Short mmCIF file of C-alpha atoms in Angstrom, two decimals:
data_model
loop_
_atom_site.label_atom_id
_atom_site.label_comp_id
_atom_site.label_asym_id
_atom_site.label_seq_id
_atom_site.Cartn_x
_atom_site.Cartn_y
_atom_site.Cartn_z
CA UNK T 1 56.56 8.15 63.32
CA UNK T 2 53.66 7.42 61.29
CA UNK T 3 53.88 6.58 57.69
CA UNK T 4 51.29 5.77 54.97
CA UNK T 5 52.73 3.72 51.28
CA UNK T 6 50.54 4.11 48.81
CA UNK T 7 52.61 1.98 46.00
CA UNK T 8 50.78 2.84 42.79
CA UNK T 9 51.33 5.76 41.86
CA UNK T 10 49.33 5.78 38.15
CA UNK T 11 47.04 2.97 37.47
CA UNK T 12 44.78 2.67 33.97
CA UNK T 13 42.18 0.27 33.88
CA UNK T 14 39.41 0.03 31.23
CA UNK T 15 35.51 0.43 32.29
CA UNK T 16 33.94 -2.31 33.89
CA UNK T 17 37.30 -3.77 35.21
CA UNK T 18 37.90 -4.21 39.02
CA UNK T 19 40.76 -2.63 40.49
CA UNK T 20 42.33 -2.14 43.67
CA UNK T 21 44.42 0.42 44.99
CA UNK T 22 46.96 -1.04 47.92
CA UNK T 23 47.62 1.30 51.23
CA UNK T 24 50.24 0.14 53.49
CA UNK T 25 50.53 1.90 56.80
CA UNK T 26 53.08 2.46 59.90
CA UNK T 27 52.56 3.32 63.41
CA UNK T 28 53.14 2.28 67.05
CA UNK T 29 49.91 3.12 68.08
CA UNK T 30 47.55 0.06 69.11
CA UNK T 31 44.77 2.29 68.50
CA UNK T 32 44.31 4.17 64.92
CA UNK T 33 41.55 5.28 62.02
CA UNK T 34 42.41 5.14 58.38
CA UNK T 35 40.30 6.43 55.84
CA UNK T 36 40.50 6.74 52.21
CA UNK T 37 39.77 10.09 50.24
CA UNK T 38 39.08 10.82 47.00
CA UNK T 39 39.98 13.82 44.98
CA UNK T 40 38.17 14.03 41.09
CA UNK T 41 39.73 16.10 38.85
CA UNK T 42 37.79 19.12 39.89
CA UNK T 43 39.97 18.86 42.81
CA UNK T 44 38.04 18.56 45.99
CA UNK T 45 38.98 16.16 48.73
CA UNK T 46 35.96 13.67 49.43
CA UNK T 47 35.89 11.31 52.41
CA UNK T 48 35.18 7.92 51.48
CA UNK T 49 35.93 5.92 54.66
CA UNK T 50 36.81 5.54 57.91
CA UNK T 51 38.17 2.80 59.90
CA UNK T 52 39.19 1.90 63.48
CA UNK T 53 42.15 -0.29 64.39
CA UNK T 54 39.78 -2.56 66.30
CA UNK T 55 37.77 -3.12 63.63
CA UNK T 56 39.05 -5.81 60.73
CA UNK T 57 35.81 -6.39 59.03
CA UNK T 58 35.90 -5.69 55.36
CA UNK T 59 33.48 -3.37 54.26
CA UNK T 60 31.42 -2.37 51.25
CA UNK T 61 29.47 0.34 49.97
CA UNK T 62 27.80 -0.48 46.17
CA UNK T 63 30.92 -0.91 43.64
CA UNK T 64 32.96 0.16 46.52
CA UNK T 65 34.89 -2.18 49.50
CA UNK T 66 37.83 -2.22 51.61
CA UNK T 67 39.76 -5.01 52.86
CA UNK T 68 41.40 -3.85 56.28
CA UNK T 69 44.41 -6.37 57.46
CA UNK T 70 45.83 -5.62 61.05
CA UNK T 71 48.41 -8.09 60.53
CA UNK T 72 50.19 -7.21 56.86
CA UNK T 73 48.81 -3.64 58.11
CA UNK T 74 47.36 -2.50 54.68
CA UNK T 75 43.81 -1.12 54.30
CA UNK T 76 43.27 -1.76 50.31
CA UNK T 77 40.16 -0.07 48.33
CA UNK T 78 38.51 -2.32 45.56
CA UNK T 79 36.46 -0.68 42.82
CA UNK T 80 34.30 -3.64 41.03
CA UNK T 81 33.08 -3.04 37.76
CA UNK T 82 34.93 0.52 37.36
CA UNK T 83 33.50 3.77 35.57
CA UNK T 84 34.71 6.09 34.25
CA UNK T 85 33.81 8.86 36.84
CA UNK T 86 35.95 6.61 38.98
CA UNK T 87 38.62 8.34 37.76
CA UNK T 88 40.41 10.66 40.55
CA UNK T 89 43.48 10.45 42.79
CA UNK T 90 42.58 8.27 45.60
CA UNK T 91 44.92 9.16 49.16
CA UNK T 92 44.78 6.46 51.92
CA UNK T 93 45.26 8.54 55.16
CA UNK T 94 46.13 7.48 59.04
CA UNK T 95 45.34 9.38 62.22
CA UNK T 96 46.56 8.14 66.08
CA UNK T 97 44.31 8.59 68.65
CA UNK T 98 46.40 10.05 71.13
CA UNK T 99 44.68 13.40 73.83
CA UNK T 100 44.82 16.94 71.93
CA UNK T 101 45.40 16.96 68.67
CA UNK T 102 45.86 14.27 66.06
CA UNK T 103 47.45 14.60 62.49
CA UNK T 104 46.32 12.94 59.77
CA UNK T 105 49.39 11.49 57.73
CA UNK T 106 48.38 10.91 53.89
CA UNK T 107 49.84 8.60 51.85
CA UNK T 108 50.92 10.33 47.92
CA UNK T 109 47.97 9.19 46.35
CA UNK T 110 47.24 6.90 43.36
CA UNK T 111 46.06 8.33 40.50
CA UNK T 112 43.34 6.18 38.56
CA UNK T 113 42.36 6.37 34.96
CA UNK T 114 39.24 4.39 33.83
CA UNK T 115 39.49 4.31 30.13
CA UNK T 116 35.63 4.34 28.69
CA UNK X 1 24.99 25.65 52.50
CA UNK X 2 27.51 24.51 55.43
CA UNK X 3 31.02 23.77 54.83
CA UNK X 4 34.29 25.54 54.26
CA UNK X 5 35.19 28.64 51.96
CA UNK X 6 38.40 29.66 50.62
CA UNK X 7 40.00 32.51 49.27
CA UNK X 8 41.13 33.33 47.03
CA UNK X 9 40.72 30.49 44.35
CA UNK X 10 43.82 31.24 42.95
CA UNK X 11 47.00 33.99 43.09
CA UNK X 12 49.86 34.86 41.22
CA UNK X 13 52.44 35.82 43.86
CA UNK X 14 55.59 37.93 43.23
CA UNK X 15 58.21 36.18 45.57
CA UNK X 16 59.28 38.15 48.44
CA UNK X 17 55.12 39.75 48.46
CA UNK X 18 53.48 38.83 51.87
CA UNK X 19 49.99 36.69 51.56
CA UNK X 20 47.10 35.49 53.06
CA UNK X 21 44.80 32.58 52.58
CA UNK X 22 41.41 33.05 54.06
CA UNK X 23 39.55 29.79 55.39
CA UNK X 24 36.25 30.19 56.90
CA UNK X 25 34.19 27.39 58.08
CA UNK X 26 30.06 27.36 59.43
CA UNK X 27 29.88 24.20 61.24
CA UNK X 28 31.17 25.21 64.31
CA UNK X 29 33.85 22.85 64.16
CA UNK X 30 36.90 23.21 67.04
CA UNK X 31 39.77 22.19 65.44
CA UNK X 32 41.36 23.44 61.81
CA UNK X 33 43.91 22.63 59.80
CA UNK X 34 46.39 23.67 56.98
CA UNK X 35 48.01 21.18 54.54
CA UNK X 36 49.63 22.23 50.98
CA UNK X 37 49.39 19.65 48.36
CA UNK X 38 52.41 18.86 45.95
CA UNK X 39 52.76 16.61 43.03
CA UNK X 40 54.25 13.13 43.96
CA UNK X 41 54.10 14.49 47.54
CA UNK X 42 50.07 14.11 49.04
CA UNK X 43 48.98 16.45 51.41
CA UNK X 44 51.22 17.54 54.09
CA UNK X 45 50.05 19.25 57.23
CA UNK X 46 51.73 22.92 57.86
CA UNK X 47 49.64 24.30 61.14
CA UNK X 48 46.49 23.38 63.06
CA UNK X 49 44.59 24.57 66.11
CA UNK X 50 42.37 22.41 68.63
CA UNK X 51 40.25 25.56 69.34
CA UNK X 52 40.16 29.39 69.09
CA UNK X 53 43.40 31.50 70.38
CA UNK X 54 45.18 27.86 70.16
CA UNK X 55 47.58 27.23 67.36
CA UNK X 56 50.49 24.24 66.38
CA UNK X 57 53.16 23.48 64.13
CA UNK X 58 52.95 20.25 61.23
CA UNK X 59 55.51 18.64 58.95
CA UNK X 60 55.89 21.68 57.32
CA UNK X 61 55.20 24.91 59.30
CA UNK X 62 58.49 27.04 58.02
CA UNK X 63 57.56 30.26 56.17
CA UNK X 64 53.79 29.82 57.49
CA UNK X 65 52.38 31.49 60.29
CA UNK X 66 48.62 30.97 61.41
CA UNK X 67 45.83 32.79 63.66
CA UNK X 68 43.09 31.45 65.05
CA UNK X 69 40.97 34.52 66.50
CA UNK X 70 37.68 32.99 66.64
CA UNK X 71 36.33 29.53 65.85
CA UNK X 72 35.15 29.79 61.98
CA UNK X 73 38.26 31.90 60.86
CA UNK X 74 42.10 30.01 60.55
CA UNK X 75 44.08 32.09 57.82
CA UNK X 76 47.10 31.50 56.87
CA UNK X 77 49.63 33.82 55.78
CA UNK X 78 53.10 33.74 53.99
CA UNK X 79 55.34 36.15 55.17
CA UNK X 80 57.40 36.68 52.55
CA UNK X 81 56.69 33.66 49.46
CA UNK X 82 59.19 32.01 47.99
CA UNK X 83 58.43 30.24 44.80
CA UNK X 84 58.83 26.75 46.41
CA UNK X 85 56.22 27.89 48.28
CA UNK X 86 53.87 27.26 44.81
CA UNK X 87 51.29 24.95 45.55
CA UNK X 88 47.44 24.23 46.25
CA UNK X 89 46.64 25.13 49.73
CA UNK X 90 43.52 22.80 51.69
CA UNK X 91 42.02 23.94 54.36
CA UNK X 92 40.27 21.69 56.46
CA UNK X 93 38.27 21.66 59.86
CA UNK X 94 37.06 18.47 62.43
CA UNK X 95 34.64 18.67 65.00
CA UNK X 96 36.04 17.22 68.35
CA UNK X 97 40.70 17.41 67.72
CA UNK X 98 40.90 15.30 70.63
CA UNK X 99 39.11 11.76 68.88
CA UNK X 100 41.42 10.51 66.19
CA UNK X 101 37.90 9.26 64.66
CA UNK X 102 36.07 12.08 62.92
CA UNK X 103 37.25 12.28 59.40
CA UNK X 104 38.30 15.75 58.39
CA UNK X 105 36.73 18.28 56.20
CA UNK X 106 38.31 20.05 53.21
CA UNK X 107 37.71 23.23 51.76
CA UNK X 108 38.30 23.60 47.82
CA UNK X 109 41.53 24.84 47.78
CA UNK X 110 43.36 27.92 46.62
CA UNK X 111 45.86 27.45 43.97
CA UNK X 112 48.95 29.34 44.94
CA UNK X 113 52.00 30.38 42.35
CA UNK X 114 54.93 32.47 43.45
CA UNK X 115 57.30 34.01 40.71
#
């Protein structure tokens, strides 16, 4: 079975801080995506990211990067220099790639606060 | 604009009542997808379907039953609520459910409280 840990479940940081929000994943599959979503308070789900298994390159878009790790099998999201509009519950997510249908499996979420 | 619709926004639900939630997407994507969202719980999938007239169970299919008629229509109806049933209710579509690659897209969510 797959299984996604998000650990944090409330984090606060004050603007301009970096933070980073730790996903921890399970499966038996040798081939998998994870992606991160994010979900403001006007509570829409917004895709962030995707990943493949076969990929471990770290990745980064502006203030945003993720640090993918096959081996301790955790896909972590950094925020550098946070804002305030960063705040929203973040949900690391895995998906298999077996024939037919896939699932996603979602981790609970972290909710982050970015005090101004 | 394309994307996913739902309806309604929100409902106050007498328990026992029977309900639908409407989910209509434009981009012609095959497969769809039904997850309720609880606090301290993420999103957990209840149905999906690959493609029109096909339909399967999640983690959490009981009390749920789904239709998939054409390929931009996937409601999803509660027989009979029950108030654990309360909760916010994604919708979401993919293009290809066979490639574990395409991210999936969510609709805005209707807000669902049974009494």
């Amino acid at each position: 079975a797959q299984k996604v840990t998000q650990a944090q479940t409330e984090i606060s940081v004050v603007e301009k801080e970096d933070v980073t929000l730790d996903c921890v994943y399970e499966t038996r599959d040798t081939t998998y995506y994870l992606f991160w979503y994010k979900q403001p308070p006007s509570g829409e789900l917004v895709f962030l990211i995707r990943r493949n298994s076969f990929d471990e390159q770290n990745e980064i878009s502006g203030r945003y990067s993720w640090n993918f790790q096959k081996s301790t099998s955790s896909f972590n999201f950094t925020i550098t220099a946070s804002q305030v509009v960063d705040s929203a519950v973040y949900f690391c997510a895995l998906s298999n790639s077996g024939a037919g249908s896939y699932q996603l499996t979602f981790g609970k979420g972290t909710k982050l606060s970015v005090i101004p | 604009i394309a994307g996913i619709t739902q309806a309604p926004t929100s409902q106050i639900l007498a328990a026992g009542r029977r309900m639908t939630l409407r989910c209509t997407q434009d981009m012609r994507h095959n497969a769809m997808y039904w997850y309720r969202q609880d606090l301290g719980l993420g999103l957990r999938l209840i149905h999906y379907s690959n493609t029109a007239g096909t339909t399967g169970k999640g983690e959490v299919p009981d009390g749920y039953s789904v239709s998939r008629a054409n390929t931009d229509d996937f409601p999803l109806t509660l027989a009979s609520a029950v108030p654990s049933q309360t909760s916010v209710y994604f919708c979401a579509s993919s293009p290809n459910p066979g490639q574990a690659s395409y991210e999936q897209y969510f609709g805005p969510g209707t807000r669902l409280t049974v009494t």
